[in-house]
Coordinates of C-alpha atoms in Angstrom, one line a residue:
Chain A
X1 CA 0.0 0.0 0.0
X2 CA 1.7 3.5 -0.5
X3 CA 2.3 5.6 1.7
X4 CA 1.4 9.6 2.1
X5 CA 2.8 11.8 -0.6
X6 CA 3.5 15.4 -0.8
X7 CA 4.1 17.7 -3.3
X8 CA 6.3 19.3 -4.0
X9 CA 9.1 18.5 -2.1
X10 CA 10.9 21.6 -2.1
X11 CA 9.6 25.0 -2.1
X12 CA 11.4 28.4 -2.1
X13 CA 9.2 31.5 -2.6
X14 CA 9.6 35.6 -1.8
X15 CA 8.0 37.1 1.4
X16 CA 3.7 38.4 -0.3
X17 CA 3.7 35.4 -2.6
X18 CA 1.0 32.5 -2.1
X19 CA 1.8 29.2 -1.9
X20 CA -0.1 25.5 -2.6
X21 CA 1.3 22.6 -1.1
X22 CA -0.7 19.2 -1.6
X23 CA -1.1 15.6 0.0
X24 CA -2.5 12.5 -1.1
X25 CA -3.5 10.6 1.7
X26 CA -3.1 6.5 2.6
X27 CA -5.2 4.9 0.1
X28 CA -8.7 4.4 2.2
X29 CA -8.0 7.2 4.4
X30 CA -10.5 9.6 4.5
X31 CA -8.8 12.1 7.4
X32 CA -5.8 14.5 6.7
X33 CA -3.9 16.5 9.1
X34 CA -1.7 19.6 8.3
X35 CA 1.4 20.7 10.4
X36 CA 3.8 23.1 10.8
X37 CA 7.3 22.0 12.0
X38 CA 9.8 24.7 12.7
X39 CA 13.3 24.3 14.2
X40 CA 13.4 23.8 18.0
X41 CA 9.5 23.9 17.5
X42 CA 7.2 20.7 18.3
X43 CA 4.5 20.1 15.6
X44 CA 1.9 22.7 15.6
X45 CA -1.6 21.6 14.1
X46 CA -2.9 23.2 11.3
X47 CA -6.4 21.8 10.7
X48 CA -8.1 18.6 9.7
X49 CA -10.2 17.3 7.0
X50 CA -12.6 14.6 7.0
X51 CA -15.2 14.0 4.0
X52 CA -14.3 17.6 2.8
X53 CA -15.1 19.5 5.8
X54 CA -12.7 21.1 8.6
X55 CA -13.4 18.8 11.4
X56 CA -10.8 20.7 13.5
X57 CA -8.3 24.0 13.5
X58 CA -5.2 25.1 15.0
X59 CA -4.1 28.7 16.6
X60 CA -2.9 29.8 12.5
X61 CA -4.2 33.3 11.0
X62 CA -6.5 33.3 8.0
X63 CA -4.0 33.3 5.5
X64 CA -3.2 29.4 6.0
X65 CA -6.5 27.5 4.6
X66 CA -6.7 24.5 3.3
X67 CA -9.5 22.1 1.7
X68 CA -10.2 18.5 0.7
X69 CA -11.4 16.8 -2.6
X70 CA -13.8 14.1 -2.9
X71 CA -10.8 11.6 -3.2
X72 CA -9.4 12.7 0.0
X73 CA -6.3 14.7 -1.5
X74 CA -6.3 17.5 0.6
X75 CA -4.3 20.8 0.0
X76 CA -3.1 23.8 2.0
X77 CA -2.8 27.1 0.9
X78 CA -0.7 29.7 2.7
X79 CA -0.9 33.3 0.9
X80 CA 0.9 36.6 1.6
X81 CA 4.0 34.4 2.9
X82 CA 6.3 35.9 5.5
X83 CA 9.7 34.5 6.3
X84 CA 8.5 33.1 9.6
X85 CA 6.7 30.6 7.3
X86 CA 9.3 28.7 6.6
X87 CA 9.2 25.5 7.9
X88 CA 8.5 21.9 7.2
X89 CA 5.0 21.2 6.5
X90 CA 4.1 17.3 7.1
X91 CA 0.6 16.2 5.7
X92 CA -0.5 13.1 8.3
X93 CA -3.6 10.8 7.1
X94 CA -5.8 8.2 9.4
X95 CA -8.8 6.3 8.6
X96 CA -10.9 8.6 10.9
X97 CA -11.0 11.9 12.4
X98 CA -9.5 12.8 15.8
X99 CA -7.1 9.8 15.9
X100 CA -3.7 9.9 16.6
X101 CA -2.8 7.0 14.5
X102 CA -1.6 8.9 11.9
X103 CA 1.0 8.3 8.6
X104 CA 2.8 10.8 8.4
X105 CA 4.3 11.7 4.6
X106 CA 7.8 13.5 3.9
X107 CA 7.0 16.6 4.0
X108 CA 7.1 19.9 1.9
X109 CA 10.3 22.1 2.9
X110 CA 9.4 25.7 2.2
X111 CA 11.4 28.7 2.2
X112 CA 10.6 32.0 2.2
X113 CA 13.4 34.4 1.1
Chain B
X1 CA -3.4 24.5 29.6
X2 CA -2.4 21.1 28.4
X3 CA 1.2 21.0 27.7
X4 CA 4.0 17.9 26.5
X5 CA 7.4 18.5 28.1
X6 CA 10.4 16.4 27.1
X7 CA 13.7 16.5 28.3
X8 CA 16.3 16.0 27.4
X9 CA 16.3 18.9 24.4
X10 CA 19.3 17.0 22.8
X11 CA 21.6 14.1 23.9
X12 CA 24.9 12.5 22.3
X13 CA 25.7 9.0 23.4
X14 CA 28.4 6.7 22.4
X15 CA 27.2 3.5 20.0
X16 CA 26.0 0.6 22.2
X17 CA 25.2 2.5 24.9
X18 CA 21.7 2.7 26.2
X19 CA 19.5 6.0 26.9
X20 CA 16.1 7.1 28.5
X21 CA 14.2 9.9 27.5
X22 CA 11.4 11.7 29.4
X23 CA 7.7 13.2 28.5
X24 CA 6.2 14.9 31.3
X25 CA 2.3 16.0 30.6
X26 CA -0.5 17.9 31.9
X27 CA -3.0 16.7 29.0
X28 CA -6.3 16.1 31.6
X29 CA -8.5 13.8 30.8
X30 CA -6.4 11.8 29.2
X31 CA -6.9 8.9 26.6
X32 CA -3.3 7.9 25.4
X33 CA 0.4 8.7 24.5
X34 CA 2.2 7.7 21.5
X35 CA 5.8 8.4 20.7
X36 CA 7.4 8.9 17.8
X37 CA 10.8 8.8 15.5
X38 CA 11.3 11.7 12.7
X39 CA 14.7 11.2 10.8
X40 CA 15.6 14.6 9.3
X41 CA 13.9 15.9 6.8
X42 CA 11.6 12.8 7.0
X43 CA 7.9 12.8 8.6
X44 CA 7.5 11.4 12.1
X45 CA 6.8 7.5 12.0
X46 CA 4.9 6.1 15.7
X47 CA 7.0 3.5 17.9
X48 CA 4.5 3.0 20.4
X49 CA 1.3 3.7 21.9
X50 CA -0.2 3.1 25.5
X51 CA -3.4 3.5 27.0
X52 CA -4.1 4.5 30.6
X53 CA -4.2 1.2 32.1
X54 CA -0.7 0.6 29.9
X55 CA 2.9 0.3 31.9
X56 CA 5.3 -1.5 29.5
X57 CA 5.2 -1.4 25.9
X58 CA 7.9 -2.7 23.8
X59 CA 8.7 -2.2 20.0
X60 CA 12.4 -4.1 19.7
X61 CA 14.9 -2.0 21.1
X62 CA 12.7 0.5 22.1
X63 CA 10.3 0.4 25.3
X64 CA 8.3 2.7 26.6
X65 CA 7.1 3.3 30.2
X66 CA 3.7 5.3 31.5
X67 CA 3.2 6.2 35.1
X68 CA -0.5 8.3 34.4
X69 CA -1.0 8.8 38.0
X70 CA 2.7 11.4 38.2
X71 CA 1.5 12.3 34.0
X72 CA 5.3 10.7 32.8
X73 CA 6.7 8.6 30.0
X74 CA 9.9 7.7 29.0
X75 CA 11.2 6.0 25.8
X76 CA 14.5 3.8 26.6
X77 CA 16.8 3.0 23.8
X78 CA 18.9 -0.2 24.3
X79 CA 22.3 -1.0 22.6
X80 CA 21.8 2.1 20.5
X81 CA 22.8 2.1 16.8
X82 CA 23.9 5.2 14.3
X83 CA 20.3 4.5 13.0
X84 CA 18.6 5.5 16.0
X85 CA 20.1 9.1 15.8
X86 CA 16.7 11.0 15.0
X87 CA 14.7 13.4 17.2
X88 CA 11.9 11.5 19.1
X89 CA 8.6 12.9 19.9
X90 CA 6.1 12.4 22.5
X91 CA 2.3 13.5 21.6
X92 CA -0.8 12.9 24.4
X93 CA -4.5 13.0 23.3
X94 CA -6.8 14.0 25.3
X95 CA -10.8 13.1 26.0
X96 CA -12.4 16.4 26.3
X97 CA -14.6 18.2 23.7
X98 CA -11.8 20.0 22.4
X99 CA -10.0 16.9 20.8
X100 CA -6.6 17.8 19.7
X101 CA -3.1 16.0 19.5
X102 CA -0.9 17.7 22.3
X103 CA 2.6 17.2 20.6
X104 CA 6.0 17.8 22.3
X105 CA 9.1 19.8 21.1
X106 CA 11.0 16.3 21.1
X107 CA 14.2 15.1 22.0
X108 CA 16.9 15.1 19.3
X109 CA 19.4 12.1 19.6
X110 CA 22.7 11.4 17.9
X111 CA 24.6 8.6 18.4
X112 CA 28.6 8.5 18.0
X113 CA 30.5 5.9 16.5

């Protein structure tokens, strides 16, 4: 079965651009996670998506949004970028909502210059 | 306010050697603790989970200890190999109605040849 893939892997952008970062999730999951992982920094939740809709949200301003498709691929969207964005965001997917068995993929490293 | 703690930040141990690291929590009520390995630049990938009623759980080298009544884990590595250098992270979920993962700032090992 594969496993959770992001893309892309690498990202560098310039501080006011937007930026779309996707995930595909475990084939049969139907929950995605989103989080940001900063040097020194534990994990900090974005949101989740279950069957389309935001089931949960972290402490993140309104320019990070994200949504989910009918297959489950979720994407995140982070506009006006600032360099405190930069950071390693890891996409996690479980078979249901609120569960901490999650896969977790690579990651997508973005920079903001 | 629910909060993960884990110390150590970083440790550097020789290869062979064992180690112990430590997750103290506040997360109240409480359903279960998992911990986790991330190698760089990779996504974090679980070890282990226990439940409340959970003392001892072991995943080969790796075995992991709850007390929930003083709210501490610990992960101990035995006969450590370059492999195992990676940062370790402890996450607690809690019961309540605001559901969230509480994740910890983890513990980055390296092990010296």
């Amino acid at each position: 079965k594969a496993g959770v893939t992001q893309t892309p892997r690498y990202l560098i952008k310039t501080r006011g651009q937007q930026v779309t970062l996707s995930c595909s999730p475990i084939s049969g999951h139907r929950s995605v996670s989103w989080y940001q992982q900063t040097p020194g920094q534990g994990l900090q939740f974005l949101f989740e998506y279950f069957s389309e809709t935001q089931r949960n949200k972290g402490n993140f301003p309104g320019r990070f949004s994200g949504r989910q498709f009918s297959n489950s691929r979720s994407e995140m969207n982070v506009s006006t970028l600032e360099l405190g964005d930069s950071a390693l965001y890891l996409c996690a997917s479980s078979l249901v909502p609120y569960s901490n068995e999650q896969f977790f993929g690579p990651g997508t490293r973005l920079t903001v210059l | 306010k629910n909060q993960v703690e884990q110390s150590p930040q970083s440790l550097i141990i020789l290869e062979g050697k064992n180690c112990t690291l430590q997750c103290n929590y506040t997360v109240s009520p409480f359903s279960n603790l998992r911990w986790y390995k991330q190698d760089t630049g990779r996504g974090p990938v679980s070890l282990t989970i226990m439940t409340f009623s959970e003392n001892t759980k072991s995943n080969g080298r790796y075995t992991a200890t709850l007390d929930a009544d003083t709210k501490q884990s610990s992960l101990h590595i035995t006969a450590s190999q370059l492999s195992d250098s990676a940062s370790y992270i402890c996450v607690v979920s809690g019961m309540d109605s605001n559901y969230q993962l509480i994740w910890g700032a983890g513990t980055k090992l390296i092990i010296k040849p």
